[in-house]
Short mmCIF file of C-alpha atoms in Angstrom, two decimals:
data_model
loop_
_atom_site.label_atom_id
_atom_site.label_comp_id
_atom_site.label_asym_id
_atom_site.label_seq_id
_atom_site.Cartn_x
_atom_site.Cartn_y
_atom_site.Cartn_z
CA UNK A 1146 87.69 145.67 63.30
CA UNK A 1147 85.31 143.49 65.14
CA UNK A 1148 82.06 144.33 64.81
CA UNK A 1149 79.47 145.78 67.64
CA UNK A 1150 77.77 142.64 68.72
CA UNK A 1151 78.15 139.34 70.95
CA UNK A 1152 81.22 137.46 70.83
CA UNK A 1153 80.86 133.82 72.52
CA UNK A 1154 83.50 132.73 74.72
CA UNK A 1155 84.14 129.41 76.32
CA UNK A 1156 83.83 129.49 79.88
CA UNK A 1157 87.67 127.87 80.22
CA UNK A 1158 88.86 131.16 78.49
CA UNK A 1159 86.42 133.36 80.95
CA UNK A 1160 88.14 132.31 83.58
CA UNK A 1161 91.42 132.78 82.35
CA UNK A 1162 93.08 136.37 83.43
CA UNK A 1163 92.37 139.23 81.68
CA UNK A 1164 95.78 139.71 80.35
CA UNK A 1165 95.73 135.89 78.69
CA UNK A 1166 92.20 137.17 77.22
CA UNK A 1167 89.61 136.63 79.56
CA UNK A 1168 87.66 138.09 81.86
CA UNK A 1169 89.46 136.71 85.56
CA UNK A 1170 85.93 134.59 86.81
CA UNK A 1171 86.17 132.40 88.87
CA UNK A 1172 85.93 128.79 87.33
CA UNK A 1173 83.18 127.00 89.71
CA UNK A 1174 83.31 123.60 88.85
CA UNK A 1175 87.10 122.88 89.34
CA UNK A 1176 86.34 125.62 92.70
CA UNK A 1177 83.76 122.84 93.49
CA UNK A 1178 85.97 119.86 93.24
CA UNK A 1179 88.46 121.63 95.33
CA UNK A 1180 86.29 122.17 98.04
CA UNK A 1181 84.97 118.44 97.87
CA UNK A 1182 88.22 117.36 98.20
CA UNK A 1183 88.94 119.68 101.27
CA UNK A 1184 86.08 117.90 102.99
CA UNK A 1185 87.02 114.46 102.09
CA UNK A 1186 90.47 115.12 103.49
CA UNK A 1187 88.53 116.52 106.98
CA UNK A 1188 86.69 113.27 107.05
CA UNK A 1189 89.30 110.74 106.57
CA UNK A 1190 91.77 112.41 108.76
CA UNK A 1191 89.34 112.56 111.39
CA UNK A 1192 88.51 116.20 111.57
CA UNK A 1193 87.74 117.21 115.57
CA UNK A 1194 85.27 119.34 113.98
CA UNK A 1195 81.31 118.62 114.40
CA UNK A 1196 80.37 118.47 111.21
CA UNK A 1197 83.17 115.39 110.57
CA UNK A 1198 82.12 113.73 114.06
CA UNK A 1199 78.86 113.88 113.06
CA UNK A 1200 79.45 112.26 109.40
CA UNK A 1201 81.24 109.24 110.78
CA UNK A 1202 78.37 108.90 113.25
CA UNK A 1203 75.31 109.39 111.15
CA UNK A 1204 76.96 108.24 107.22
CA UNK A 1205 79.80 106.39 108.08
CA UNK A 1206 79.20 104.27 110.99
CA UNK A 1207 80.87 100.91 110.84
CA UNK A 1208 81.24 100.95 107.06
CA UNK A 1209 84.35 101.66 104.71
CA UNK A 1210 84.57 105.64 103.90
CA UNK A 1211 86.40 104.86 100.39
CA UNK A 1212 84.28 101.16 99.85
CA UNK A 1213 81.29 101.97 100.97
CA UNK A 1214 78.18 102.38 98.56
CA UNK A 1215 76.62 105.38 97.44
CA UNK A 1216 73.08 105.17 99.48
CA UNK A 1217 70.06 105.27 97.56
CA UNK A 1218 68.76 107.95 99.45
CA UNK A 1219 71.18 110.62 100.98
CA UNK A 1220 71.44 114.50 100.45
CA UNK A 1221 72.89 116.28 97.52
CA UNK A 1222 76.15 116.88 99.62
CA UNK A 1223 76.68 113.44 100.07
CA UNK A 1224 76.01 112.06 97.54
CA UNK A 1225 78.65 114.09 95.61
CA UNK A 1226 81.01 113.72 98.55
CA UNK A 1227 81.10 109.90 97.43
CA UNK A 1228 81.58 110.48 93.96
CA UNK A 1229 84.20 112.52 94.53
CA UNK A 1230 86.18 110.20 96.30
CA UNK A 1231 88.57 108.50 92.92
CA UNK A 1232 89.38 111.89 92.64
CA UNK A 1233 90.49 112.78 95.90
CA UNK A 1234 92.77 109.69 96.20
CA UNK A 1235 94.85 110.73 93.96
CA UNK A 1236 96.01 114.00 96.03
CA UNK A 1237 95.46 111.83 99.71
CA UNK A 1238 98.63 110.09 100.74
CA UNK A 1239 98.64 107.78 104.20
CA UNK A 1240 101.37 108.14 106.54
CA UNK A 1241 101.22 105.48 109.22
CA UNK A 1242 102.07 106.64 113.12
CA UNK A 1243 100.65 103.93 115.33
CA UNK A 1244 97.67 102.73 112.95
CA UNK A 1245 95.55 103.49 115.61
CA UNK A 1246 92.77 104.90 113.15
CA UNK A 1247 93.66 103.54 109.74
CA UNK A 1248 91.31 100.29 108.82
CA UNK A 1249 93.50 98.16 107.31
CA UNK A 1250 90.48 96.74 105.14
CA UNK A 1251 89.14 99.88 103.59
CA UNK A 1252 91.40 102.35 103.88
CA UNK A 1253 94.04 103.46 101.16
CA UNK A 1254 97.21 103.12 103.06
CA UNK A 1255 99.07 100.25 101.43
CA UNK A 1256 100.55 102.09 98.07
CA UNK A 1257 97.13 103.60 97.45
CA UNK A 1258 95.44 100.61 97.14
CA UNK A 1259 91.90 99.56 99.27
CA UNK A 1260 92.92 96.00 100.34
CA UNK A 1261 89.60 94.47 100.87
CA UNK A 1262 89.11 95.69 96.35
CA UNK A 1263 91.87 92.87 95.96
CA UNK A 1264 90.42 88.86 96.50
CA UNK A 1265 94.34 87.84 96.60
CA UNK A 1266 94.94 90.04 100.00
CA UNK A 1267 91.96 88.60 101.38
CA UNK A 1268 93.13 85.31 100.81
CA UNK A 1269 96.53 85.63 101.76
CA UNK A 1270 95.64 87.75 105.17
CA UNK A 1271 92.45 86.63 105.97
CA UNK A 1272 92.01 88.99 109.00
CA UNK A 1273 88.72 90.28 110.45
CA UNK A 1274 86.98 93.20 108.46
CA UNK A 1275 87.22 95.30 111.68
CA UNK A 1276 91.44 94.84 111.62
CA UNK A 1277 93.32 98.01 112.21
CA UNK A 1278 97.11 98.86 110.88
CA UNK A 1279 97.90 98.90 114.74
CA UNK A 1280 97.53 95.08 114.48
CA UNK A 1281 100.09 94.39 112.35
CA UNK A 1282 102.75 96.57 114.10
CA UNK A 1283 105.19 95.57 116.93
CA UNK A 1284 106.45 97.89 118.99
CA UNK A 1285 106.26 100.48 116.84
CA UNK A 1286 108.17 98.61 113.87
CA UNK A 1287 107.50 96.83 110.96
CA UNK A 1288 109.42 93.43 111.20
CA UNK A 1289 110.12 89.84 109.52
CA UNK A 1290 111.32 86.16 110.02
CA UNK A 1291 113.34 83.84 108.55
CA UNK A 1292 112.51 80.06 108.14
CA UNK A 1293 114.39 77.11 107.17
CA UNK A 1294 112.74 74.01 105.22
CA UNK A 1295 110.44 73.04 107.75
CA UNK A 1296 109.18 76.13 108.71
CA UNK A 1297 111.46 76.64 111.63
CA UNK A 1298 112.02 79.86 112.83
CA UNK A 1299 115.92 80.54 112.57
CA UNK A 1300 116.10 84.70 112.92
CA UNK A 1301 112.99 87.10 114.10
CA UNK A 1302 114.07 90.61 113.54
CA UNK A 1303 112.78 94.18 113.42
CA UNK A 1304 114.41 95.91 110.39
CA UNK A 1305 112.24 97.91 108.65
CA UNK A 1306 111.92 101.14 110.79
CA UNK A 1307 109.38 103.75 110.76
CA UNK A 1308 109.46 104.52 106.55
CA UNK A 1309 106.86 106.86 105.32
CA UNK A 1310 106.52 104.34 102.17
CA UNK A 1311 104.76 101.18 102.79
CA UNK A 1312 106.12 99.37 100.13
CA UNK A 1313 110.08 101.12 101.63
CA UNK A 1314 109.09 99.29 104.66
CA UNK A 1315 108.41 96.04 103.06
CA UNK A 1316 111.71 96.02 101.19
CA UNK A 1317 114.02 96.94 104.14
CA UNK A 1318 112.34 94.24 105.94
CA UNK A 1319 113.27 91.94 103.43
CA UNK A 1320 116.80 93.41 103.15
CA UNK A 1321 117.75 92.92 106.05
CA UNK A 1322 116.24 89.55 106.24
CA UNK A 1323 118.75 88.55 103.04
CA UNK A 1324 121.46 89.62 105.57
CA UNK A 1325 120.55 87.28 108.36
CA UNK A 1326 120.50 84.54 105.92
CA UNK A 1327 124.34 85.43 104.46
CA UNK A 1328 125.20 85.74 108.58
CA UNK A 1329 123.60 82.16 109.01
CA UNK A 1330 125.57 80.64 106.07
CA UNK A 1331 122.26 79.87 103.93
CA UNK A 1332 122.60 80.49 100.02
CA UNK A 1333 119.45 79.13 98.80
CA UNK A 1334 116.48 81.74 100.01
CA UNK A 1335 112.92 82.02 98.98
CA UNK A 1336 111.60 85.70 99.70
CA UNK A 1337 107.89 86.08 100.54
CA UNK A 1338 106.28 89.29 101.73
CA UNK A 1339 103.13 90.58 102.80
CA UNK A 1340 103.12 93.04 99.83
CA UNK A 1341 102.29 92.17 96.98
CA UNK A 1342 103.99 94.66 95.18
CA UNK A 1343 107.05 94.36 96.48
CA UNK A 1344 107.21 90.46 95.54
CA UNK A 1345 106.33 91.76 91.77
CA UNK A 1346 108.91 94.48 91.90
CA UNK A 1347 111.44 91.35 92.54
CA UNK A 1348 110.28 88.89 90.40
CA UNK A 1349 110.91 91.41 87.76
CA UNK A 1350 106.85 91.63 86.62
CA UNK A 1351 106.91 96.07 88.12
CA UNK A 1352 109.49 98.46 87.48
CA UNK A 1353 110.38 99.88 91.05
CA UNK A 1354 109.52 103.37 91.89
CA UNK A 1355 112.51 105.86 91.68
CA UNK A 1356 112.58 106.13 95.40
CA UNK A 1357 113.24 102.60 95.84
CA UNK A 1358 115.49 101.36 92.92
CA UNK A 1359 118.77 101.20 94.86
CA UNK A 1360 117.13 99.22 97.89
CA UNK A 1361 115.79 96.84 95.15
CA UNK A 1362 119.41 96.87 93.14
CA UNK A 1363 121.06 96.12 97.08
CA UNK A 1364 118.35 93.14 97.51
CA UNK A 1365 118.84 91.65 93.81
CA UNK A 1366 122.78 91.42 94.96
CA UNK A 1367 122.11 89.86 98.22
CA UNK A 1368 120.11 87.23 96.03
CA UNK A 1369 122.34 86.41 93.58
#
């Protein structure tokens, strides 16, 4: 029998129900997190509510919401608002309409990544801090060309379509790109592509995500 006095408990098993042992509390900390994330998500989707209009105005400004420092002096709130933001990425997924809001420096909409955290992007784009994803689409599409030897442009196409995937995108682009070439008679091709990922992915260095293995199997026999 267990005797008449104090039994510790753990506050994970607390806050587990009462019929796996515990006593159904509420566990604050992960309750805490949740809520963080909840208002990250308001502020990087661009909220129409005050409180986010009044963030980008007063915190924000012109910097980077996922690069930007954690000031020296800011509230509480804030402070763990930042901190929270690894976290939050995880569970935050971009899906590009027009681009119209997304910075294409600072924000995570390429695969996850923050561009401007990568020296090779900035090297190999070397656009203006202020660039938006708009930029970089025509008409709505993402697109490609196809070069000969001298840099001459021999097909300009729009193949990749309006993917929720970035990196999807990127490899239909350079699908159908292969295609042209086989339709212009060339053999010998040398794919480049904005992402750097999906240059990796075909140079063997990254195992493709399961989403995208076939395209890359249909772009390996177009290359061979």
């Amino acid at each position: 029998m267990m005797e008449k006095r104090m039994h510790h408990a753990s506050k994970e098993v607390m806050a587990l129900t009462k019929c796996q042992g515990g006593l159904n509390l509420l566990d604050l900390k992960t309750w805490n997190k949740a809520a963080y994330c909840g208002l990250i998500f308001k502020i990087v989707s661009h909220d129409e509510g005050l409180w986010v209009k009044w963030v980008w105005e007063h915190n924000i400004q012109n910097k980077g919401f996922w690069s930007m420092k954690v000031p020296s002096e800011c509230s509480w709130a804030w402070k763990n608002i930042l901190n929270m933001r690894d976290i939050a990425k995880k569970f935050i997924k971009y899906i590009i309409s027009n681009g119209e809001m997304t910075s294409f420096w600072f924000d995570p909409w390429c695969n996850g990544e923050v561009l401007w955290d990568n020296s090779a992007a900035r090297v190999l784009f070397q656009l203006p801090p202020g660039t938006k994803v708009v930029e970089l689409i025509d008409n709505g599409k993402w697109g490609g060309v196809v070069r000969d030897d001298n840099s001459n442009v021999l097909l300009a196409y729009m193949g990749a379509g309006k993917e929720r995937s970035v990196l999807v995108q990127e490899l239909k682009a350079i699908l159908v790109g292969l295609r042209g070439c086989r339709i212009l008679g060339k053999t010998k091709v040398l794919v480049a592509a904005d992402s750097l990922l999906a240059v990796q992915i075909l140079q063997n260095k990254l195992k493709p995500p399961w989403y995208c293995s076939n395209l890359v199997g249909e772009i390996k026999h177009h290359q061979a």
